[in-house]
Structures are given as C-alpha cells and as structure tokens.
Coordinates of C-alpha atoms in Angstrom, one line a residue:
M273 CA 66.8 -212.3 -38.5
G274 CA 65.0 -215.6 -39.1
L275 CA 66.4 -217.0 -35.7
D276 CA 65.4 -213.9 -34.0
E277 CA 61.8 -214.1 -35.5
E278 CA 61.4 -217.7 -34.7
S279 CA 62.7 -217.2 -31.1
D280 CA 60.4 -214.2 -30.7
S281 CA 57.3 -216.3 -31.9
Q282 CA 58.1 -218.9 -29.5
M283 CA 58.6 -216.6 -26.7
P284 CA 55.5 -215.9 -24.6
F285 CA 54.3 -212.4 -24.2
L286 CA 54.0 -212.7 -20.4
D287 CA 56.0 -215.2 -18.2
P288 CA 53.3 -217.3 -16.4
N289 CA 55.4 -217.2 -13.3
Y290 CA 55.6 -213.5 -13.5
V291 CA 54.2 -211.5 -10.5
S292 CA 53.7 -207.6 -10.9
S293 CA 55.4 -205.5 -8.3
S294 CA 52.0 -204.1 -7.2
S295 CA 50.6 -207.4 -6.5
S296 CA 53.8 -208.6 -4.7
Q297 CA 53.7 -205.4 -2.6
S298 CA 50.1 -205.9 -1.8
S299 CA 50.7 -209.6 -0.7
K300 CA 53.7 -208.4 1.4
L301 CA 51.3 -205.8 3.1
V302 CA 48.8 -208.6 3.8
L303 CA 51.5 -210.8 5.2
K304 CA 52.7 -207.8 7.5
R305 CA 49.2 -207.4 8.7
T306 CA 48.7 -211.1 9.4
G307 CA 52.2 -211.4 11.0
L308 CA 51.4 -208.3 13.3
A309 CA 48.0 -209.9 14.3
H310 CA 49.9 -213.3 15.1
I311 CA 52.5 -211.5 17.2
I312 CA 49.9 -209.6 19.2
T313 CA 47.9 -212.9 19.7
A314 CA 51.1 -214.8 20.8
V315 CA 52.4 -212.0 23.1
I316 CA 49.1 -211.2 24.8
G317 CA 47.6 -214.5 24.4
S318 CA 45.5 -216.2 27.1
G319 CA 48.2 -215.9 29.6
V320 CA 47.2 -212.4 30.5
L321 CA 44.0 -214.1 32.1
S322 CA 46.4 -215.6 34.9
L323 CA 48.7 -212.8 35.1
A324 CA 46.8 -211.0 38.1
W325 CA 46.8 -214.3 40.0
S326 CA 50.5 -214.8 39.3
M327 CA 51.5 -211.4 40.4
A328 CA 49.4 -211.8 43.5
Q329 CA 51.3 -215.0 44.5
L330 CA 54.8 -213.5 43.5
G331 CA 54.5 -210.0 44.9
W332 CA 55.5 -206.6 43.5
I333 CA 59.3 -207.7 43.5
A334 CA 59.4 -211.0 42.2
G335 CA 56.5 -210.6 39.8
P336 CA 57.8 -207.8 37.7
L337 CA 61.4 -209.3 37.8
T338 CA 59.7 -212.6 36.4
M339 CA 57.9 -210.8 33.7
L340 CA 61.2 -209.0 32.6
V341 CA 63.0 -212.4 32.5
F342 CA 60.3 -214.0 30.4
A343 CA 60.4 -210.9 28.1
C344 CA 64.1 -211.4 27.5
V345 CA 63.7 -215.1 26.9
S346 CA 60.9 -214.2 24.3
L347 CA 63.0 -211.5 22.7
T348 CA 66.0 -213.9 22.4
S349 CA 63.8 -216.7 20.8
V350 CA 62.5 -214.2 18.2
F351 CA 66.0 -213.2 17.3
L352 CA 66.9 -216.9 16.9
L353 CA 64.0 -217.6 14.8
C354 CA 64.6 -214.7 12.5
N355 CA 68.2 -216.0 12.0
C356 CA 66.6 -219.4 11.0
Y357 CA 64.2 -217.9 8.3
K358 CA 66.8 -217.9 5.6
S359 CA 69.4 -220.8 5.1
P360 CA 72.1 -221.6 4.9
D361 CA 73.1 -218.0 5.4
P362 CA 70.7 -216.0 7.6
E363 CA 71.3 -212.7 5.6
T364 CA 71.6 -213.9 2.0
G365 CA 69.8 -217.2 2.1
P366 CA 69.0 -218.1 -0.6
D367 CA 66.5 -220.5 0.7
R368 CA 63.5 -219.3 2.7
N369 CA 61.9 -221.5 5.3
G370 CA 58.2 -221.2 5.4
C371 CA 57.6 -223.0 8.8
Y372 CA 59.5 -224.0 11.9
L373 CA 59.8 -227.6 10.7
D374 CA 61.3 -226.7 7.4
A375 CA 64.1 -224.7 9.2
V376 CA 64.8 -227.6 11.5
Q377 CA 65.0 -230.0 8.6
K378 CA 67.5 -227.9 6.6
I379 CA 69.6 -226.9 9.5
L380 CA 69.6 -230.0 11.6
G381 CA 68.5 -232.8 9.2
K382 CA 65.6 -234.9 8.6
R383 CA 66.1 -237.1 11.9
N384 CA 66.0 -234.1 14.1
A385 CA 62.9 -232.6 12.1
W386 CA 61.1 -235.9 12.8
F387 CA 61.6 -235.5 16.5
C388 CA 60.8 -232.0 16.4
G389 CA 57.6 -232.8 14.6
I390 CA 56.4 -235.2 17.3
A391 CA 57.3 -232.5 20.1
V392 CA 55.2 -230.0 18.0
R393 CA 52.3 -232.4 17.8
I394 CA 52.3 -233.3 21.5
N395 CA 52.4 -229.5 22.3
F396 CA 49.2 -229.1 20.1
I397 CA 47.4 -231.9 22.0
K398 CA 48.6 -230.3 25.3
L399 CA 47.3 -226.9 24.2
A400 CA 44.0 -228.4 23.1
I401 CA 43.4 -230.1 26.6
V402 CA 44.6 -227.0 28.4
Y403 CA 42.1 -224.7 26.6
T404 CA 39.3 -227.1 27.0
I405 CA 39.7 -227.4 30.8
T406 CA 40.3 -223.6 31.0
S407 CA 37.1 -222.8 29.0
A408 CA 35.1 -225.2 31.1
S409 CA 36.4 -223.7 34.2
S410 CA 35.6 -220.0 33.0
I411 CA 32.0 -220.9 32.1
Q412 CA 31.7 -222.6 35.4
A413 CA 33.0 -219.5 37.3
I414 CA 30.7 -217.3 35.3
Q415 CA 27.6 -219.3 36.3
K416 CA 28.8 -219.3 40.0
S417 CA 29.1 -215.5 39.8
N418 CA 25.7 -215.1 38.5
C419 CA 24.2 -217.6 41.2
Y420 CA 26.0 -215.7 44.0
H421 CA 24.7 -212.4 42.6
D422 CA 21.2 -213.6 42.4
Q423 CA 20.9 -215.8 45.6
G424 CA 23.6 -214.4 47.7
H425 CA 27.2 -215.6 48.7
K426 CA 25.8 -218.2 51.2
A427 CA 24.1 -220.2 48.5
T428 CA 25.3 -223.5 47.4
C429 CA 26.2 -222.9 43.8
G430 CA 27.7 -226.0 42.4
Y431 CA 28.1 -226.7 38.6
D432 CA 29.6 -229.7 36.8
S433 CA 32.3 -228.7 34.4
T434 CA 32.2 -232.0 32.3
R435 CA 29.4 -230.8 30.3
Y436 CA 31.2 -227.7 29.2
M437 CA 34.3 -229.7 28.3
V438 CA 32.3 -231.8 26.1
I439 CA 30.5 -228.9 24.3
F440 CA 33.8 -227.0 23.9
G441 CA 35.4 -230.1 22.4
L442 CA 32.6 -230.7 20.1
I443 CA 32.9 -227.1 18.9
Q444 CA 36.7 -227.5 18.3
V445 CA 36.0 -230.7 16.1
I446 CA 33.3 -228.9 14.1
V447 CA 35.4 -225.8 13.5
S448 CA 38.5 -227.9 12.6
Q449 CA 36.6 -229.5 9.6
I450 CA 36.5 -226.0 7.9
P451 CA 39.0 -226.3 5.0
D452 CA 42.1 -224.2 5.0
F453 CA 41.0 -222.7 8.4
P454 CA 44.4 -221.7 9.6
N455 CA 45.1 -219.7 6.6
M456 CA 42.1 -217.4 6.7
K457 CA 42.9 -213.8 6.7
W458 CA 40.2 -212.6 9.2
L459 CA 41.2 -215.4 11.8
S460 CA 44.3 -213.5 12.9
I461 CA 42.4 -210.2 13.2
V462 CA 39.6 -211.9 15.4
A463 CA 42.3 -213.5 17.5
A464 CA 44.1 -210.3 18.1
V465 CA 40.8 -208.4 18.7
M466 CA 39.9 -210.9 21.4
S467 CA 43.2 -210.8 23.0
F468 CA 42.9 -207.0 23.2
T469 CA 39.3 -207.4 24.5
Y470 CA 39.9 -209.7 27.5
S471 CA 43.2 -207.7 28.3
I472 CA 41.1 -204.4 28.6
I473 CA 38.4 -206.3 30.5
G474 CA 41.0 -207.6 33.1
S475 CA 42.7 -204.2 33.5
A476 CA 39.3 -202.4 33.9
L477 CA 38.3 -205.0 36.6
G478 CA 41.7 -204.6 38.3
L479 CA 41.3 -200.8 38.2
A480 CA 37.9 -200.9 39.6
K481 CA 39.1 -203.1 42.5
V482 CA 41.8 -200.7 43.2
I483 CA 39.5 -197.6 43.1
G484 CA 37.0 -199.4 45.4
R485 CA 39.7 -200.1 47.9
L486 CA 41.1 -196.5 47.6
P487 CA 39.0 -194.9 50.4
F488 CA 39.9 -197.7 52.8
C489 CA 43.7 -197.2 51.9
M490 CA 43.4 -193.5 52.5
Q491 CA 41.6 -194.0 56.0
L492 CA 44.3 -196.4 56.9
L493 CA 47.1 -194.0 55.8
S494 CA 45.3 -191.1 57.7
Q495 CA 45.2 -193.3 60.9
N496 CA 48.9 -194.1 60.7
L497 CA 49.9 -190.4 60.3
H498 CA 47.6 -189.6 63.2
N499 CA 49.3 -192.2 65.3
N500 CA 52.8 -191.2 64.5
K501 CA 52.0 -187.6 65.3
H502 CA 50.8 -188.7 68.9
V503 CA 53.9 -190.9 69.3
Q504 CA 56.2 -187.8 68.4
A505 CA 54.3 -185.7 70.7

C-alpha cells in the first residue's frame, strides 16, 4: 500500500506528451486539407499556362499522348514517394519521414542525402529564375496587349522586361523574410485558388477563341459539302 501510494503521488495526473484524440483528429484533418491544396497546386501548377502552346506544337495526337505519358510518370512517382514515407518497412514503419531528404538519408545514407540536398537547392534556384523571367514576360505581354488595344496592331509597343524582373525579385526577397512562411495554413489554400483561377481563365479564353472561329468552320464545312455534291453530280 505504501509503495502504491508513493508511486501514485509521483505519477502526474496527465502525461505532458499526451495528445487527445479530438486534437489529433483535428490536426490530421488540417494536414489532409493542406496536403490536398499542395497536390492541386503541384498538379495544376503554372505548367497549365504553357499547355495550350505545347498542344498547338504537338498536335491532337502527340499532345494528348504526351499528357498521358507524363500523367503515368507522375502517378508512378507518387506511389514511390508513398512507399518511402515509412521506413524501413513501407507498411509498418515504425519511422516516419517528414520530408524527402529524411527519406533519402534513412534509405540511401548520409552521403547520398548530401548530394540530394545539393540537387534540391539547385532546383530551387532554377525555379526562382524561371518564375522571375516568366512573371516579367507575362507583365510585358499584358502591357503589349493593352497598347495594341489602345493604339492598334500597327503601333510599336516595346517594353523592357528587366525592370519587372528586378521588381519581382525584390518582392520575393521581401516575402521570404516572413518567419515560418512555408508552414502558413492559408498559403496552400491561396496557391490552390490561384491555380484554379488561371486554369479557368485559360479555359475560358480558349473556349471563346473556338466559339469565335465556329462560324468560319461551319461556312468552310458547308462549302466542302456543296463541292462534294457537285463532284458527285
């Protein structure tokens, strides 16, 4: 009895590391929402902006086939990453890898993780350069479009993109100073909404272009049918 009372007096009422089931379920729900937003942003992404041009270059046969090939590659990489989430066993674990570099270090070793870290950071630098150039080109294209709309298509509308690159780069530097910026909950939601927004805008512009050319296509089709009737007669 004395030992039981002493052990009971030393035992804390609540474990400091204890997490209630309701809080764990809510955190899992938040993680699922954030993960869904990240997936939407990664799958749609800014690549959809150049999708129309790429389809125009490849055509209606090679274009959809290329999209299916890259979709299969993305699906395969997703399955591989899911198998790397737990180690050493992909089903039972027990270790969970919080990021890609952790998985590389536990599975392939520290040396390969070091090389992988260099490759990841080079990829970050490349993405920053590409997004800066693309943003400057987009702003330049908007200004040219407004100039042609106001002054006609024969006007000489020339704009330097260097200034926009500098402005966008300064904005990136300022935003990167926000503490814990990548872990903000609203960031993933905003990114997913933006991806949906310019995807819808691109689809609407493409649909408007098709509808605008529809009378010409119908006229061309009727002329071909009329010529075929004359040939058969």
